Amino acid sequence: MSKFLVKFAFIDIDGVLCDLLTRYIKFSRQPKSLEDAKTYNLHETIGVSEDMHRVLWRSFWDTCDYKKASVIPGSRLAINTLKALGYEIVVITSRKAPCREGTMEWLHANEIPFDQLVHSDQKPKYIVENYQSESVAFIVDDHPETIIEAAKVG
């Protein structure tokens, strides 16, 4: 790695660092588990209507229950390894900006090292508009479409 070019590792939170799905299933109080998750359609995973899911999801974020989610095993070690190798860690999330303080609390409480926290629902676009392509080492996200879009835009 060049001493003159900072290399950025862009890491999603939910589904990569944070086991949000398991916490949401517990919050929903539905008799489901992570093994029941066969889709990204959360209402199907927990077995409720789309309307009920919207109510639960809003309440999940409004009550900051997401801060009780566990760290995904191995993710802290991976981030620490990247830091030791000299990467700048940019935690990039689709979480809404009002969750910033709670997100920072979760990252610090779970000892996840990072250099920047970015909130954006258009992650690939944000990265392309704000970073030189040669400085982007890689992007880790649990949604394949995010990675595909990032590859398309540069």
PDB file of C-alpha atoms in Angstrom:
ATOM      1  CA  MET A   1       0.000   0.000   0.000  1.00  0.00           C
ATOM      2  CA  SER A   2       1.409   3.420  -0.955  1.00  0.00           C
ATOM      3  CA  LYS A   3       2.386   5.798   1.852  1.00  0.00           C
ATOM      4  CA  PHE A   4       1.086   8.709  -0.198  1.00  0.00           C
ATOM      5  CA  LEU A   5      -2.407   7.522  -1.057  1.00  0.00           C
ATOM      6  CA  VAL A   6      -4.861   6.892   1.745  1.00  0.00           C
ATOM      7  CA  LYS A   7      -6.824   3.705   1.155  1.00  0.00           C
ATOM      8  CA  PHE A   8     -10.417   3.715   2.330  1.00  0.00           C
ATOM      9  CA  ALA A   9     -12.427   0.657   3.326  1.00  0.00           C
ATOM     10  CA  PHE A  10     -16.163   1.364   3.193  1.00  0.00           C
ATOM     11  CA  ILE A  11     -18.054  -0.861   5.617  1.00  0.00           C
ATOM     12  CA  ASP A  12     -21.827  -1.090   6.013  1.00  0.00           C
ATOM     13  CA  ILE A  13     -23.191  -1.452   9.547  1.00  0.00           C
ATOM     14  CA  ASP A  14     -26.394  -3.479   9.450  1.00  0.00           C
ATOM     15  CA  GLY A  15     -25.849  -7.041   8.323  1.00  0.00           C
ATOM     16  CA  VAL A  16     -22.058  -6.564   8.270  1.00  0.00           C
ATOM     17  CA  LEU A  17     -21.063  -5.258  11.704  1.00  0.00           C
ATOM     18  CA  CYS A  18     -24.406  -5.234  13.489  1.00  0.00           C
ATOM     19  CA  ASP A  19     -26.818  -8.166  13.785  1.00  0.00           C
ATOM     20  CA  LEU A  20     -29.824  -5.918  13.323  1.00  0.00           C
ATOM     21  CA  LEU A  21     -32.094  -8.642  11.954  1.00  0.00           C
ATOM     22  CA  THR A  22     -31.882 -10.817  15.085  1.00  0.00           C
ATOM     23  CA  ARG A  23     -32.547  -7.773  17.285  1.00  0.00           C
ATOM     24  CA  TYR A  24     -35.520  -6.730  15.137  1.00  0.00           C
ATOM     25  CA  ILE A  25     -36.996 -10.227  15.301  1.00  0.00           C
ATOM     26  CA  LYS A  26     -36.753 -10.100  19.129  1.00  0.00           C
ATOM     27  CA  PHE A  27     -38.257  -6.614  19.143  1.00  0.00           C
ATOM     28  CA  SER A  28     -41.199  -7.749  17.000  1.00  0.00           C
ATOM     29  CA  ARG A  29     -42.022 -10.453  19.590  1.00  0.00           C
ATOM     30  CA  GLN A  30     -42.891 -12.850  16.817  1.00  0.00           C
ATOM     31  CA  PRO A  31     -42.090 -16.564  17.241  1.00  0.00           C
ATOM     32  CA  LYS A  32     -39.360 -16.461  14.615  1.00  0.00           C
ATOM     33  CA  SER A  33     -35.602 -16.736  14.513  1.00  0.00           C
ATOM     34  CA  LEU A  34     -32.801 -15.791  12.169  1.00  0.00           C
ATOM     35  CA  GLU A  35     -33.084 -19.246  10.582  1.00  0.00           C
ATOM     36  CA  ASP A  36     -36.565 -18.216   9.352  1.00  0.00           C
ATOM     37  CA  ALA A  37     -35.055 -15.356   7.340  1.00  0.00           C
ATOM     38  CA  LYS A  38     -35.207 -16.448   3.718  1.00  0.00           C
ATOM     39  CA  THR A  39     -35.793 -12.997   2.243  1.00  0.00           C
ATOM     40  CA  TYR A  40     -34.978  -9.313   2.703  1.00  0.00           C
ATOM     41  CA  ASN A  41     -38.729  -8.749   3.005  1.00  0.00           C
ATOM     42  CA  LEU A  42     -38.775  -8.372   6.774  1.00  0.00           C
ATOM     43  CA  HIS A  43     -42.539  -8.602   7.072  1.00  0.00           C
ATOM     44  CA  GLU A  44     -42.340 -12.083   5.546  1.00  0.00           C
ATOM     45  CA  THR A  45     -39.447 -13.049   7.819  1.00  0.00           C
ATOM     46  CA  ILE A  46     -41.334 -12.154  10.994  1.00  0.00           C
ATOM     47  CA  GLY A  47     -44.727 -13.208   9.671  1.00  0.00           C
ATOM     48  CA  VAL A  48     -46.699  -9.961   9.847  1.00  0.00           C
ATOM     49  CA  SER A  49     -48.491  -7.792   7.313  1.00  0.00           C
ATOM     50  CA  GLU A  50     -46.591  -5.026   5.524  1.00  0.00           C
ATOM     51  CA  ASP A  51     -48.633  -2.441   7.460  1.00  0.00           C
ATOM     52  CA  MET A  52     -47.768  -4.023  10.806  1.00  0.00           C
ATOM     53  CA  HIS A  53     -44.117  -4.263   9.767  1.00  0.00           C
ATOM     54  CA  ARG A  54     -44.057  -0.526   8.980  1.00  0.00           C
ATOM     55  CA  VAL A  55     -45.426   0.241  12.463  1.00  0.00           C
ATOM     56  CA  LEU A  56     -42.941  -2.113  14.133  1.00  0.00           C
ATOM     57  CA  TRP A  57     -40.009  -0.861  12.053  1.00  0.00           C
ATOM     58  CA  ARG A  58     -40.745   2.791  12.861  1.00  0.00           C
ATOM     59  CA  SER A  59     -41.067   1.943  16.554  1.00  0.00           C
ATOM     60  CA  PHE A  60     -37.834  -0.087  16.435  1.00  0.00           C
ATOM     61  CA  TRP A  61     -35.908   2.989  15.308  1.00  0.00           C
ATOM     62  CA  ASP A  62     -37.888   5.560  17.328  1.00  0.00           C
ATOM     63  CA  THR A  63     -37.248   3.678  20.586  1.00  0.00           C
ATOM     64  CA  CYS A  64     -33.554   3.193  19.685  1.00  0.00           C
ATOM     65  CA  ASP A  65     -33.917  -0.552  20.232  1.00  0.00           C
ATOM     66  CA  TYR A  66     -31.327  -1.020  17.482  1.00  0.00           C
ATOM     67  CA  LYS A  67     -28.681  -0.010  20.032  1.00  0.00           C
ATOM     68  CA  LYS A  68     -29.243  -3.386  21.740  1.00  0.00           C
ATOM     69  CA  ALA A  69     -28.163  -5.348  18.656  1.00  0.00           C
ATOM     70  CA  SER A  70     -25.126  -7.625  18.883  1.00  0.00           C
ATOM     71  CA  VAL A  71     -21.914  -7.379  16.916  1.00  0.00           C
ATOM     72  CA  ILE A  72     -21.682  -9.948  14.130  1.00  0.00           C
ATOM     73  CA  PRO A  73     -19.017 -12.485  15.160  1.00  0.00           C
ATOM     74  CA  GLY A  74     -15.661 -11.788  13.536  1.00  0.00           C
ATOM     75  CA  SER A  75     -16.529  -8.302  12.325  1.00  0.00           C
ATOM     76  CA  ARG A  76     -14.674  -6.440  15.108  1.00  0.00           C
ATOM     77  CA  LEU A  77     -11.552  -8.528  14.460  1.00  0.00           C
ATOM     78  CA  ALA A  78     -11.822  -7.814  10.720  1.00  0.00           C
ATOM     79  CA  ILE A  79     -12.084  -4.056  11.283  1.00  0.00           C
ATOM     80  CA  ASN A  80      -9.177  -4.085  13.750  1.00  0.00           C
ATOM     81  CA  THR A  81      -7.100  -6.002  11.202  1.00  0.00           C
ATOM     82  CA  LEU A  82      -7.917  -3.467   8.486  1.00  0.00           C
ATOM     83  CA  LYS A  83      -6.942  -0.610  10.818  1.00  0.00           C
ATOM     84  CA  ALA A  84      -3.657  -2.369  11.650  1.00  0.00           C
ATOM     85  CA  LEU A  85      -2.972  -2.674   7.916  1.00  0.00           C
ATOM     86  CA  GLY A  86      -3.383   1.097   7.545  1.00  0.00           C
ATOM     87  CA  TYR A  87      -6.844   1.388   6.022  1.00  0.00           C
ATOM     88  CA  GLU A  88      -9.070   4.329   6.858  1.00  0.00           C
ATOM     89  CA  ILE A  89     -12.405   2.866   7.948  1.00  0.00           C
ATOM     90  CA  VAL A  90     -15.500   4.627   6.652  1.00  0.00           C
ATOM     91  CA  VAL A  91     -18.615   3.179   8.189  1.00  0.00           C
ATOM     92  CA  ILE A  92     -21.322   3.941   5.646  1.00  0.00           C
ATOM     93  CA  THR A  93     -24.953   3.294   6.448  1.00  0.00           C
ATOM     94  CA  SER A  94     -28.444   3.825   5.097  1.00  0.00           C
ATOM     95  CA  ARG A  95     -29.620   4.586   8.611  1.00  0.00           C
ATOM     96  CA  LYS A  96     -31.290   7.967   8.761  1.00  0.00           C
ATOM     97  CA  ALA A  97     -29.377  10.953  10.153  1.00  0.00           C
ATOM     98  CA  PRO A  98     -31.524  11.181  13.330  1.00  0.00           C
ATOM     99  CA  CYS A  99     -29.984   7.827  14.317  1.00  0.00           C
ATOM    100  CA  ARG A 100     -26.455   9.236  14.126  1.00  0.00           C
ATOM    101  CA  GLU A 101     -25.966   9.701  17.871  1.00  0.00           C
ATOM    102  CA  GLY A 102     -27.322   6.225  18.662  1.00  0.00           C
ATOM    103  CA  THR A 103     -25.206   4.728  15.880  1.00  0.00           C
ATOM    104  CA  MET A 104     -22.077   6.409  17.272  1.00  0.00           C
ATOM    105  CA  GLU A 105     -22.964   5.098  20.741  1.00  0.00           C
ATOM    106  CA  TRP A 106     -23.366   1.557  19.357  1.00  0.00           C
ATOM    107  CA  LEU A 107     -20.040   1.697  17.499  1.00  0.00           C
ATOM    108  CA  HIS A 108     -18.164   3.000  20.554  1.00  0.00           C
ATOM    109  CA  ALA A 109     -19.898   0.662  23.037  1.00  0.00           C
ATOM    110  CA  ASN A 110     -19.006  -2.302  20.829  1.00  0.00           C
ATOM    111  CA  GLU A 111     -15.427  -1.100  20.316  1.00  0.00           C
ATOM    112  CA  ILE A 112     -15.707  -0.875  16.530  1.00  0.00           C
ATOM    113  CA  PRO A 113     -12.894   1.420  15.352  1.00  0.00           C
ATOM    114  CA  PHE A 114     -13.712   3.824  12.526  1.00  0.00           C
ATOM    115  CA  ASP A 115     -12.462   7.073  11.059  1.00  0.00           C
ATOM    116  CA  GLN A 116     -15.668   8.403   9.534  1.00  0.00           C
ATOM    117  CA  LEU A 117     -19.391   7.710   9.815  1.00  0.00           C
ATOM    118  CA  VAL A 118     -21.463   8.484   6.731  1.00  0.00           C
ATOM    119  CA  HIS A 119     -25.251   8.331   6.402  1.00  0.00           C
ATOM    120  CA  SER A 120     -26.422   7.903   2.797  1.00  0.00           C
ATOM    121  CA  ASP A 121     -29.175   5.958   1.055  1.00  0.00           C
ATOM    122  CA  GLN A 122     -27.118   6.212  -2.133  1.00  0.00           C
ATOM    123  CA  LYS A 123     -23.841   4.723  -0.966  1.00  0.00           C
ATOM    124  CA  PRO A 124     -22.149   4.154  -4.370  1.00  0.00           C
ATOM    125  CA  LYS A 125     -23.050   7.664  -5.541  1.00  0.00           C
ATOM    126  CA  TYR A 126     -21.783   9.165  -2.289  1.00  0.00           C
ATOM    127  CA  ILE A 127     -18.475   7.306  -2.560  1.00  0.00           C
ATOM    128  CA  VAL A 128     -17.904   8.292  -6.207  1.00  0.00           C
ATOM    129  CA  GLU A 129     -18.744  11.952  -5.523  1.00  0.00           C
ATOM    130  CA  ASN A 130     -16.558  12.243  -2.419  1.00  0.00           C
ATOM    131  CA  TYR A 131     -13.524   9.979  -2.910  1.00  0.00           C
ATOM    132  CA  GLN A 132     -10.969   9.440  -5.661  1.00  0.00           C
ATOM    133  CA  SER A 133     -11.557   6.032  -7.211  1.00  0.00           C
ATOM    134  CA  GLU A 134      -7.934   4.970  -6.697  1.00  0.00           C
ATOM    135  CA  SER A 135      -8.307   5.600  -2.944  1.00  0.00           C
ATOM    136  CA  VAL A 136     -11.287   3.225  -2.632  1.00  0.00           C
ATOM    137  CA  ALA A 137      -9.806  -0.103  -1.576  1.00  0.00           C
ATOM    138  CA  PHE A 138     -13.112  -1.930  -1.226  1.00  0.00           C
ATOM    139  CA  ILE A 139     -16.737  -1.794  -0.124  1.00  0.00           C
ATOM    140  CA  VAL A 140     -18.379  -4.338   2.166  1.00  0.00           C
ATOM    141  CA  ASP A 141     -22.186  -4.424   2.187  1.00  0.00           C
ATOM    142  CA  ASP A 142     -24.787  -7.101   2.833  1.00  0.00           C
ATOM    143  CA  HIS A 143     -26.863  -5.997  -0.158  1.00  0.00           C
ATOM    144  CA  PRO A 144     -25.324  -7.319  -3.401  1.00  0.00           C
ATOM    145  CA  GLU A 145     -27.046  -4.589  -5.416  1.00  0.00           C
ATOM    146  CA  THR A 146     -24.984  -1.962  -3.559  1.00  0.00           C
ATOM    147  CA  ILE A 147     -21.750  -3.644  -4.653  1.00  0.00           C
ATOM    148  CA  ILE A 148     -22.993  -4.094  -8.233  1.00  0.00           C
ATOM    149  CA  GLU A 149     -24.003  -0.422  -8.414  1.00  0.00           C
ATOM    150  CA  ALA A 150     -20.635   0.660  -6.991  1.00  0.00           C
ATOM    151  CA  ALA A 151     -18.838  -1.354  -9.661  1.00  0.00           C
ATOM    152  CA  LYS A 152     -20.981   0.279 -12.378  1.00  0.00           C
ATOM    153  CA  VAL A 153     -20.435   3.846 -11.249  1.00  0.00           C
ATOM    154  CA  GLY A 154     -16.713   3.519 -10.843  1.00  0.00           C
TER     155      GLY A 154
END
